[in-house]
């Protein structure tokens, strides 16, 4: 086995030569003084692309969501969120720990959406017994699932009618946009803007499928971003000469959006290659994330399977529910190696 096929996450990508060149020649300044031209250019670019007044470059998607929730909510407020969303489940409880903002988690439906009736029922009346319901947070894609556009419109319209602000954790917004564009025939950028247009704030990760090494952007109104900037400082995320990182992100926006379609095709190729193997239940992927459940007696072999995959240079996450993520640094040959390794294991 020569190189590894790393399907653990789309965060593992290396910057391309072109991206490294863009990083190397980026003009720099002190961004805490607002002086970094490359950071400013990136913020202007992503804000314009998604139809917002302003944007803020932050080190991580986690910090971006934290800045968003704390800029929308005060102490004693709550945000309505899905059980499996990153900004509830995977961020160390940051909004509660650092902002005294309580989550009101809801169960997802099979397609990843939150039932409109559940959202409506979760909004608390103005009564001293209750936290103040202040924000609805959605995520798209969610575990690789594309939220239907009609649903996003309905959920965000409902939230607005209930007086809630609306935040989108769009870490993989461009995966959603590319997948949606494949069905509407519109351009991916237009779909991204259409999705973003339903929200008061949107967070986008550059370090996932877009293939940049570091960074996210939070987008919103100028007044909202000014509040978020204060929180970013408080959270220790105001960087100085961050322009090299911003240049990588800007390069990704110029060169790596349309190619996400390749990742989606590879996830489908992997799913097709695994479908029909006894002991596996393969969920049809909508974007770049494939979940495969071990069922029946195959569950007893999960450790052995992971060891076998590792011995073949195939990296994935999960135990009984394996997760394979395709990205810039995986090609068809790598996917075929993963299929061969899985088939090899189950044919024995
Ligand atoms: C990865 C991810 C984040 C957080 O990004 P980090 O940069 O790892 O902090 C937030 N939301 C979603 C949906 C993600 O996939």
PDB file of N, CA and C in Angstrom, residues 230-316:
ATOM      1  N   UNK A 230     -16.774  42.003  18.358  1.00  0.00           N
ATOM      2  CA  UNK A 230     -16.471  42.160  19.781  1.00  0.00           C
ATOM      3  C   UNK A 230     -16.371  40.789  20.462  1.00  0.00           C
ATOM      4  N   UNK A 231     -17.277  39.889  20.093  1.00  0.00           N
ATOM      5  CA  UNK A 231     -17.271  38.549  20.707  1.00  0.00           C
ATOM      6  C   UNK A 231     -16.058  37.751  20.225  1.00  0.00           C
ATOM      7  N   UNK A 232     -15.716  37.891  18.941  1.00  0.00           N
ATOM      8  CA  UNK A 232     -14.529  37.206  18.435  1.00  0.00           C
ATOM      9  C   UNK A 232     -13.303  37.631  19.230  1.00  0.00           C
ATOM     10  N   UNK A 233     -13.193  38.910  19.533  1.00  0.00           N
ATOM     11  CA  UNK A 233     -12.057  39.403  20.319  1.00  0.00           C
ATOM     12  C   UNK A 233     -12.056  38.766  21.698  1.00  0.00           C
ATOM     13  N   UNK A 234     -13.238  38.776  22.323  1.00  0.00           N
ATOM     14  CA  UNK A 234     -13.377  38.206  23.668  1.00  0.00           C
ATOM     15  C   UNK A 234     -12.994  36.731  23.676  1.00  0.00           C
ATOM     16  N   UNK A 235     -13.351  36.019  22.604  1.00  0.00           N
ATOM     17  CA  UNK A 235     -13.072  34.582  22.518  1.00  0.00           C
ATOM     18  C   UNK A 235     -11.631  34.299  22.085  1.00  0.00           C
ATOM     19  N   UNK A 236     -10.854  35.346  21.870  1.00  0.00           N
ATOM     20  CA  UNK A 236      -9.447  35.145  21.514  1.00  0.00           C
ATOM     21  C   UNK A 236      -9.233  34.835  20.050  1.00  0.00           C
ATOM     22  N   UNK A 237     -10.186  35.187  19.206  1.00  0.00           N
ATOM     23  CA  UNK A 237     -10.078  34.830  17.800  1.00  0.00           C
ATOM     24  C   UNK A 237      -9.709  35.963  16.866  1.00  0.00           C
ATOM     25  N   UNK A 238      -9.355  37.122  17.433  1.00  0.00           N
ATOM     26  CA  UNK A 238      -8.924  38.230  16.571  1.00  0.00           C
ATOM     27  C   UNK A 238      -7.447  38.018  16.245  1.00  0.00           C
ATOM     28  N   UNK A 239      -7.157  37.681  15.003  1.00  0.00           N
ATOM     29  CA  UNK A 239      -5.783  37.366  14.590  1.00  0.00           C
ATOM     30  C   UNK A 239      -5.123  38.620  14.006  1.00  0.00           C
ATOM     31  N   UNK A 240      -3.836  38.587  13.890  1.00  0.00           N
ATOM     32  CA  UNK A 240      -3.102  39.754  13.363  1.00  0.00           C
ATOM     33  C   UNK A 240      -2.908  39.612  11.847  1.00  0.00           C
ATOM     34  N   UNK A 241      -1.704  39.201  11.387  1.00  0.00           N
ATOM     35  CA  UNK A 241      -1.489  39.114   9.926  1.00  0.00           C
ATOM     36  C   UNK A 241      -2.106  37.813   9.403  1.00  0.00           C
ATOM     37  N   UNK A 242      -3.418  37.768   9.379  1.00  0.00           N
ATOM     38  CA  UNK A 242      -4.136  36.543   9.005  1.00  0.00           C
ATOM     39  C   UNK A 242      -4.359  36.459   7.496  1.00  0.00           C
ATOM     40  N   UNK A 243      -3.787  37.408   6.749  1.00  0.00           N
ATOM     41  CA  UNK A 243      -4.083  37.497   5.316  1.00  0.00           C
ATOM     42  C   UNK A 243      -3.678  36.277   4.514  1.00  0.00           C
ATOM     43  N   UNK A 244      -2.626  35.581   4.948  1.00  0.00           N
ATOM     44  CA  UNK A 244      -2.229  34.373   4.227  1.00  0.00           C
ATOM     45  C   UNK A 244      -3.337  33.338   4.260  1.00  0.00           C
ATOM     46  N   UNK A 245      -3.973  33.224   5.412  1.00  0.00           N
ATOM     47  CA  UNK A 245      -5.081  32.271   5.556  1.00  0.00           C
ATOM     48  C   UNK A 245      -6.310  32.748   4.778  1.00  0.00           C
ATOM     49  N   UNK A 246      -6.542  34.047   4.841  1.00  0.00           N
ATOM     50  CA  UNK A 246      -7.685  34.605   4.107  1.00  0.00           C
ATOM     51  C   UNK A 246      -7.487  34.423   2.601  1.00  0.00           C
ATOM     52  N   UNK A 247      -6.246  34.564   2.137  1.00  0.00           N
ATOM     53  CA  UNK A 247      -5.976  34.394   0.703  1.00  0.00           C
ATOM     54  C   UNK A 247      -6.259  32.964   0.269  1.00  0.00           C
ATOM     55  N   UNK A 248      -5.958  32.007   1.140  1.00  0.00           N
ATOM     56  CA  UNK A 248      -6.264  30.603   0.822  1.00  0.00           C
ATOM     57  C   UNK A 248      -7.773  30.424   0.690  1.00  0.00           C
ATOM     58  N   UNK A 249      -8.516  31.058   1.591  1.00  0.00           N
ATOM     59  CA  UNK A 249      -9.982  30.943   1.553  1.00  0.00           C
ATOM     60  C   UNK A 249     -10.545  31.604   0.295  1.00  0.00           C
ATOM     61  N   UNK A 250      -9.996  32.769  -0.064  1.00  0.00           N
ATOM     62  CA  UNK A 250     -10.468  33.460  -1.271  1.00  0.00           C
ATOM     63  C   UNK A 250     -10.159  32.631  -2.514  1.00  0.00           C
ATOM     64  N   UNK A 251      -8.990  32.004  -2.522  1.00  0.00           N
ATOM     65  CA  UNK A 251      -8.613  31.124  -3.631  1.00  0.00           C
ATOM     66  C   UNK A 251      -9.618  29.975  -3.747  1.00  0.00           C
ATOM     67  N   UNK A 252      -9.999  29.436  -2.589  1.00  0.00           N
ATOM     68  CA  UNK A 252     -10.958  28.322  -2.581  1.00  0.00           C
ATOM     69  C   UNK A 252     -12.299  28.764  -3.162  1.00  0.00           C
ATOM     70  N   UNK A 253     -12.732  29.978  -2.834  1.00  0.00           N
ATOM     71  CA  UNK A 253     -14.005  30.471  -3.391  1.00  0.00           C
ATOM     72  C   UNK A 253     -13.904  30.630  -4.906  1.00  0.00           C
ATOM     73  N   UNK A 254     -12.726  30.995  -5.393  1.00  0.00           N
ATOM     74  CA  UNK A 254     -12.558  31.168  -6.845  1.00  0.00           C
ATOM     75  C   UNK A 254     -12.433  29.834  -7.584  1.00  0.00           C
ATOM     76  N   UNK A 255     -11.852  28.828  -6.940  1.00  0.00           N
ATOM     77  CA  UNK A 255     -11.460  27.620  -7.679  1.00  0.00           C
ATOM     78  C   UNK A 255     -12.095  26.316  -7.204  1.00  0.00           C
ATOM     79  N   UNK A 256     -12.669  26.299  -6.033  1.00  0.00           N
ATOM     80  CA  UNK A 256     -13.045  24.994  -5.471  1.00  0.00           C
ATOM     81  C   UNK A 256     -14.540  24.809  -5.232  1.00  0.00           C
ATOM     82  N   UNK A 257     -15.370  25.691  -5.748  1.00  0.00           N
ATOM     83  CA  UNK A 257     -16.809  25.502  -5.507  1.00  0.00           C
ATOM     84  C   UNK A 257     -17.378  24.458  -6.473  1.00  0.00           C
ATOM     85  N   UNK A 258     -17.220  24.686  -7.774  1.00  0.00           N
ATOM     86  CA  UNK A 258     -17.848  23.787  -8.750  1.00  0.00           C
ATOM     87  C   UNK A 258     -17.327  22.361  -8.611  1.00  0.00           C
ATOM     88  N   UNK A 259     -16.028  22.231  -8.238  1.00  0.00           N
ATOM     89  CA  UNK A 259     -15.451  20.897  -8.162  1.00  0.00           C
ATOM     90  C   UNK A 259     -16.033  20.050  -7.022  1.00  0.00           C
ATOM     91  N   UNK A 260     -16.817  20.660  -6.131  1.00  0.00           N
ATOM     92  CA  UNK A 260     -17.469  19.864  -5.084  1.00  0.00           C
ATOM     93  C   UNK A 260     -18.360  18.790  -5.705  1.00  0.00           C
ATOM     94  N   UNK A 261     -18.819  19.046  -6.936  1.00  0.00           N
ATOM     95  CA  UNK A 261     -19.624  18.032  -7.644  1.00  0.00           C
ATOM     96  C   UNK A 261     -18.830  16.737  -7.807  1.00  0.00           C
ATOM     97  N   UNK A 262     -17.512  16.842  -7.985  1.00  0.00           N
ATOM     98  CA  UNK A 262     -16.677  15.636  -8.110  1.00  0.00           C
ATOM     99  C   UNK A 262     -16.722  14.826  -6.815  1.00  0.00           C
ATOM    100  N   UNK A 263     -16.654  15.529  -5.676  1.00  0.00           N
ATOM    101  CA  UNK A 263     -16.710  14.835  -4.382  1.00  0.00           C
ATOM    102  C   UNK A 263     -18.034  14.103  -4.227  1.00  0.00           C
ATOM    103  N   UNK A 264     -19.106  14.748  -4.692  1.00  0.00           N
ATOM    104  CA  UNK A 264     -20.426  14.134  -4.567  1.00  0.00           C
ATOM    105  C   UNK A 264     -20.511  12.872  -5.431  1.00  0.00           C
ATOM    106  N   UNK A 265     -19.928  12.951  -6.636  1.00  0.00           N
ATOM    107  CA  UNK A 265     -19.916  11.766  -7.511  1.00  0.00           C
ATOM    108  C   UNK A 265     -19.109  10.628  -6.888  1.00  0.00           C
ATOM    109  N   UNK A 266     -18.003  10.987  -6.241  1.00  0.00           N
ATOM    110  CA  UNK A 266     -17.173   9.944  -5.624  1.00  0.00           C
ATOM    111  C   UNK A 266     -17.887   9.294  -4.443  1.00  0.00           C
ATOM    112  N   UNK A 267     -18.640  10.078  -3.689  1.00  0.00           N
ATOM    113  CA  UNK A 267     -19.401   9.490  -2.577  1.00  0.00           C
ATOM    114  C   UNK A 267     -20.429   8.499  -3.124  1.00  0.00           C
ATOM    115  N   UNK A 268     -21.025   8.868  -4.259  1.00  0.00           N
ATOM    116  CA  UNK A 268     -22.000   7.972  -4.875  1.00  0.00           C
ATOM    117  C   UNK A 268     -21.317   6.715  -5.417  1.00  0.00           C
ATOM    118  N   UNK A 269     -20.128   6.909  -5.989  1.00  0.00           N
ATOM    119  CA  UNK A 269     -19.371   5.757  -6.497  1.00  0.00           C
ATOM    120  C   UNK A 269     -19.075   4.778  -5.358  1.00  0.00           C
ATOM    121  N   UNK A 270     -18.683   5.332  -4.217  1.00  0.00           N
ATOM    122  CA  UNK A 270     -18.391   4.494  -3.057  1.00  0.00           C
ATOM    123  C   UNK A 270     -19.663   3.778  -2.594  1.00  0.00           C
ATOM    124  N   UNK A 271     -20.768   4.525  -2.524  1.00  0.00           N
ATOM    125  CA  UNK A 271     -22.032   3.916  -2.089  1.00  0.00           C
ATOM    126  C   UNK A 271     -22.431   2.783  -3.028  1.00  0.00           C
ATOM    127  N   UNK A 272     -22.319   3.029  -4.331  1.00  0.00           N
ATOM    128  CA  UNK A 272     -22.692   1.997  -5.307  1.00  0.00           C
ATOM    129  C   UNK A 272     -21.819   0.761  -5.141  1.00  0.00           C
ATOM    130  N   UNK A 273     -20.532   0.989  -4.863  1.00  0.00           N
ATOM    131  CA  UNK A 273     -19.597  -0.130  -4.725  1.00  0.00           C
ATOM    132  C   UNK A 273     -19.844  -0.961  -3.478  1.00  0.00           C
ATOM    133  N   UNK A 274     -20.502  -0.374  -2.492  1.00  0.00           N
ATOM    134  CA  UNK A 274     -20.737  -1.097  -1.233  1.00  0.00           C
ATOM    135  C   UNK A 274     -22.153  -1.658  -1.140  1.00  0.00           C
ATOM    136  N   UNK A 275     -23.019  -1.162  -2.002  1.00  0.00           N
ATOM    137  CA  UNK A 275     -24.415  -1.598  -1.938  1.00  0.00           C
ATOM    138  C   UNK A 275     -24.509  -3.075  -2.321  1.00  0.00           C
ATOM    139  N   UNK A 276     -25.281  -3.801  -1.531  1.00  0.00           N
ATOM    140  CA  UNK A 276     -25.475  -5.219  -1.827  1.00  0.00           C
ATOM    141  C   UNK A 276     -24.586  -6.135  -1.002  1.00  0.00           C
ATOM    142  N   UNK A 277     -23.573  -5.581  -0.338  1.00  0.00           N
ATOM    143  CA  UNK A 277     -22.745  -6.432   0.535  1.00  0.00           C
ATOM    144  C   UNK A 277     -23.567  -6.817   1.763  1.00  0.00           C
ATOM    145  N   UNK A 278     -23.596  -8.117   2.054  1.00  0.00           N
ATOM    146  CA  UNK A 278     -24.360  -8.585   3.218  1.00  0.00           C
ATOM    147  C   UNK A 278     -23.759  -7.972   4.474  1.00  0.00           C
ATOM    148  N   UNK A 279     -24.628  -7.526   5.389  1.00  0.00           N
ATOM    149  CA  UNK A 279     -24.130  -6.954   6.644  1.00  0.00           C
ATOM    150  C   UNK A 279     -24.014  -5.452   6.605  1.00  0.00           C
ATOM    151  N   UNK A 280     -24.180  -4.860   5.414  1.00  0.00           N
ATOM    152  CA  UNK A 280     -24.070  -3.401   5.301  1.00  0.00           C
ATOM    153  C   UNK A 280     -25.393  -2.791   4.888  1.00  0.00           C
ATOM    154  N   UNK A 281     -25.714  -1.685   5.522  1.00  0.00           N
ATOM    155  CA  UNK A 281     -26.855  -0.894   5.071  1.00  0.00           C
ATOM    156  C   UNK A 281     -26.299   0.452   4.629  1.00  0.00           C
ATOM    157  N   UNK A 282     -26.380   0.730   3.348  1.00  0.00           N
ATOM    158  CA  UNK A 282     -25.745   1.904   2.767  1.00  0.00           C
ATOM    159  C   UNK A 282     -26.796   2.984   2.543  1.00  0.00           C
ATOM    160  N   UNK A 283     -26.546   4.150   3.124  1.00  0.00           N
ATOM    161  CA  UNK A 283     -27.473   5.276   2.942  1.00  0.00           C
ATOM    162  C   UNK A 283     -27.072   6.020   1.672  1.00  0.00           C
ATOM    163  N   UNK A 284     -28.004   6.241   0.758  1.00  0.00           N
ATOM    164  CA  UNK A 284     -27.647   6.935  -0.485  1.00  0.00           C
ATOM    165  C   UNK A 284     -27.152   8.345  -0.161  1.00  0.00           C
ATOM    166  N   UNK A 285     -25.920   8.699  -0.541  1.00  0.00           N
ATOM    167  CA  UNK A 285     -25.401  10.025  -0.190  1.00  0.00           C
ATOM    168  C   UNK A 285     -25.983  11.112  -1.081  1.00  0.00           C
ATOM    169  N   UNK A 286     -26.275  12.264  -0.476  1.00  0.00           N
ATOM    170  CA  UNK A 286     -26.759  13.407  -1.270  1.00  0.00           C
ATOM    171  C   UNK A 286     -25.621  14.343  -1.634  1.00  0.00           C
ATOM    172  N   UNK A 287     -24.553  14.335  -0.839  1.00  0.00           N
ATOM    173  CA  UNK A 287     -23.409  15.217  -1.124  1.00  0.00           C
ATOM    174  C   UNK A 287     -22.117  14.424  -0.950  1.00  0.00           C
ATOM    175  N   UNK A 288     -21.243  14.835  -0.038  1.00  0.00           N
ATOM    176  CA  UNK A 288     -19.920  14.206   0.052  1.00  0.00           C
ATOM    177  C   UNK A 288     -19.745  13.321   1.281  1.00  0.00           C
ATOM    178  N   UNK A 289     -20.833  13.013   1.987  1.00  0.00           N
ATOM    179  CA  UNK A 289     -20.716  12.202   3.193  1.00  0.00           C
ATOM    180  C   UNK A 289     -21.563  10.950   3.043  1.00  0.00           C
ATOM    181  N   UNK A 290     -20.928   9.814   3.276  1.00  0.00           N
ATOM    182  CA  UNK A 290     -21.608   8.526   3.141  1.00  0.00           C
ATOM    183  C   UNK A 290     -21.620   7.817   4.497  1.00  0.00           C
ATOM    184  N   UNK A 291     -22.805   7.420   4.939  1.00  0.00           N
ATOM    185  CA  UNK A 291     -22.932   6.621   6.153  1.00  0.00           C
ATOM    186  C   UNK A 291     -23.264   5.187   5.778  1.00  0.00           C
ATOM    187  N   UNK A 292     -22.556   4.265   6.422  1.00  0.00           N
ATOM    188  CA  UNK A 292     -22.787   2.845   6.192  1.00  0.00           C
ATOM    189  C   UNK A 292     -22.970   2.179   7.553  1.00  0.00           C
ATOM    190  N   UNK A 293     -24.132   1.591   7.762  1.00  0.00           N
ATOM    191  CA  UNK A 293     -24.407   0.908   9.035  1.00  0.00           C
ATOM    192  C   UNK A 293     -24.052  -0.570   8.927  1.00  0.00           C
ATOM    193  N   UNK A 294     -23.436  -1.074  10.002  1.00  0.00           N
ATOM    194  CA  UNK A 294     -23.219  -2.517  10.097  1.00  0.00           C
ATOM    195  C   UNK A 294     -24.465  -3.108  10.747  1.00  0.00           C
ATOM    196  N   UNK A 295     -25.028  -4.114  10.119  1.00  0.00           N
ATOM    197  CA  UNK A 295     -26.273  -4.698  10.645  1.00  0.00           C
ATOM    198  C   UNK A 295     -26.085  -6.199  10.877  1.00  0.00           C
ATOM    199  N   UNK A 296     -26.917  -6.724  11.767  1.00  0.00           N
ATOM    200  CA  UNK A 296     -26.894  -8.160  12.048  1.00  0.00           C
ATOM    201  C   UNK A 296     -25.552  -8.589  12.608  1.00  0.00           C
ATOM    202  N   UNK A 297     -25.074  -9.745  12.178  1.00  0.00           N
ATOM    203  CA  UNK A 297     -23.844 -10.305  12.746  1.00  0.00           C
ATOM    204  C   UNK A 297     -22.618  -9.476  12.341  1.00  0.00           C
ATOM    205  N   UNK A 298     -22.750  -8.652  11.314  1.00  0.00           N
ATOM    206  CA  UNK A 298     -21.612  -7.809  10.918  1.00  0.00           C
ATOM    207  C   UNK A 298     -21.206  -6.870  12.059  1.00  0.00           C
ATOM    208  N   UNK A 299     -22.168  -6.555  12.925  1.00  0.00           N
ATOM    209  CA  UNK A 299     -21.856  -5.647  14.037  1.00  0.00           C
ATOM    210  C   UNK A 299     -20.775  -6.231  14.951  1.00  0.00           C
ATOM    211  N   UNK A 300     -20.756  -7.568  15.065  1.00  0.00           N
ATOM    212  CA  UNK A 300     -19.736  -8.198  15.917  1.00  0.00           C
ATOM    213  C   UNK A 300     -18.344  -8.066  15.311  1.00  0.00           C
ATOM    214  N   UNK A 301     -18.285  -7.713  14.042  1.00  0.00           N
ATOM    215  CA  UNK A 301     -16.983  -7.669  13.357  1.00  0.00           C
ATOM    216  C   UNK A 301     -16.478  -6.242  13.159  1.00  0.00           C
ATOM    217  N   UNK A 302     -17.132  -5.275  13.817  1.00  0.00           N
ATOM    218  CA  UNK A 302     -16.794  -3.887  13.503  1.00  0.00           C
ATOM    219  C   UNK A 302     -15.329  -3.563  13.787  1.00  0.00           C
ATOM    220  N   UNK A 303     -14.813  -4.036  14.938  1.00  0.00           N
ATOM    221  CA  UNK A 303     -13.403  -3.745  15.268  1.00  0.00           C
ATOM    222  C   UNK A 303     -12.479  -4.363  14.224  1.00  0.00           C
ATOM    223  N   UNK A 304     -12.784  -5.622  13.877  1.00  0.00           N
ATOM    224  CA  UNK A 304     -11.949  -6.322  12.901  1.00  0.00           C
ATOM    225  C   UNK A 304     -12.004  -5.618  11.549  1.00  0.00           C
ATOM    226  N   UNK A 305     -13.197  -5.106  11.205  1.00  0.00           N
ATOM    227  CA  UNK A 305     -13.333  -4.396   9.928  1.00  0.00           C
ATOM    228  C   UNK A 305     -12.460  -3.147   9.904  1.00  0.00           C
ATOM    229  N   UNK A 306     -12.519  -2.377  10.986  1.00  0.00           N
ATOM    230  CA  UNK A 306     -11.714  -1.148  11.018  1.00  0.00           C
ATOM    231  C   UNK A 306     -10.227  -1.467  10.954  1.00  0.00           C
ATOM    232  N   UNK A 307      -9.828  -2.539  11.637  1.00  0.00           N
ATOM    233  CA  UNK A 307      -8.411  -2.958  11.582  1.00  0.00           C
ATOM    234  C   UNK A 307      -8.031  -3.357  10.161  1.00  0.00           C
ATOM    235  N   UNK A 308      -8.932  -4.098   9.524  1.00  0.00           N
ATOM    236  CA  UNK A 308      -8.676  -4.515   8.146  1.00  0.00           C
ATOM    237  C   UNK A 308      -8.550  -3.286   7.237  1.00  0.00           C
ATOM    238  N   UNK A 309      -9.462  -2.342   7.386  1.00  0.00           N
ATOM    239  CA  UNK A 309      -9.399  -1.132   6.556  1.00  0.00           C
ATOM    240  C   UNK A 309      -8.082  -0.398   6.793  1.00  0.00           C
ATOM    241  N   UNK A 310      -7.715  -0.260   8.073  1.00  0.00           N
ATOM    242  CA  UNK A 310      -6.460   0.439   8.391  1.00  0.00           C
ATOM    243  C   UNK A 310      -5.273  -0.273   7.747  1.00  0.00           C
ATOM    244  N   UNK A 311      -5.299  -1.616   7.764  1.00  0.00           N
ATOM    245  CA  UNK A 311      -4.183  -2.377   7.185  1.00  0.00           C
ATOM    246  C   UNK A 311      -4.111  -2.155   5.683  1.00  0.00           C
ATOM    247  N   UNK A 312      -5.219  -1.783   5.076  1.00  0.00           N
ATOM    248  CA  UNK A 312      -5.252  -1.509   3.636  1.00  0.00           C
ATOM    249  C   UNK A 312      -5.056  -0.017   3.341  1.00  0.00           C
ATOM    250  N   UNK A 313      -4.782   0.758   4.385  1.00  0.00           N
ATOM    251  CA  UNK A 313      -4.548   2.190   4.198  1.00  0.00           C
ATOM    252  C   UNK A 313      -5.813   3.005   4.042  1.00  0.00           C
ATOM    253  N   UNK A 314      -6.955   2.441   4.451  1.00  0.00           N
ATOM    254  CA  UNK A 314      -8.235   3.155   4.311  1.00  0.00           C
ATOM    255  C   UNK A 314      -8.649   3.699   5.677  1.00  0.00           C
ATOM    256  N   UNK A 315      -8.824   5.004   5.770  1.00  0.00           N
ATOM    257  CA  UNK A 315      -9.207   5.620   7.038  1.00  0.00           C
ATOM    258  C   UNK A 315     -10.633   6.125   6.965  1.00  0.00           C
ATOM    259  N   UNK A 316     -11.432   5.746   7.968  1.00  0.00           N
ATOM    260  CA  UNK A 316     -12.813   6.214   8.092  1.00  0.00           C
ATOM    261  C   UNK A 316     -13.083   6.399   9.581  1.00  0.00           C
TER     262      UNK A 316
END
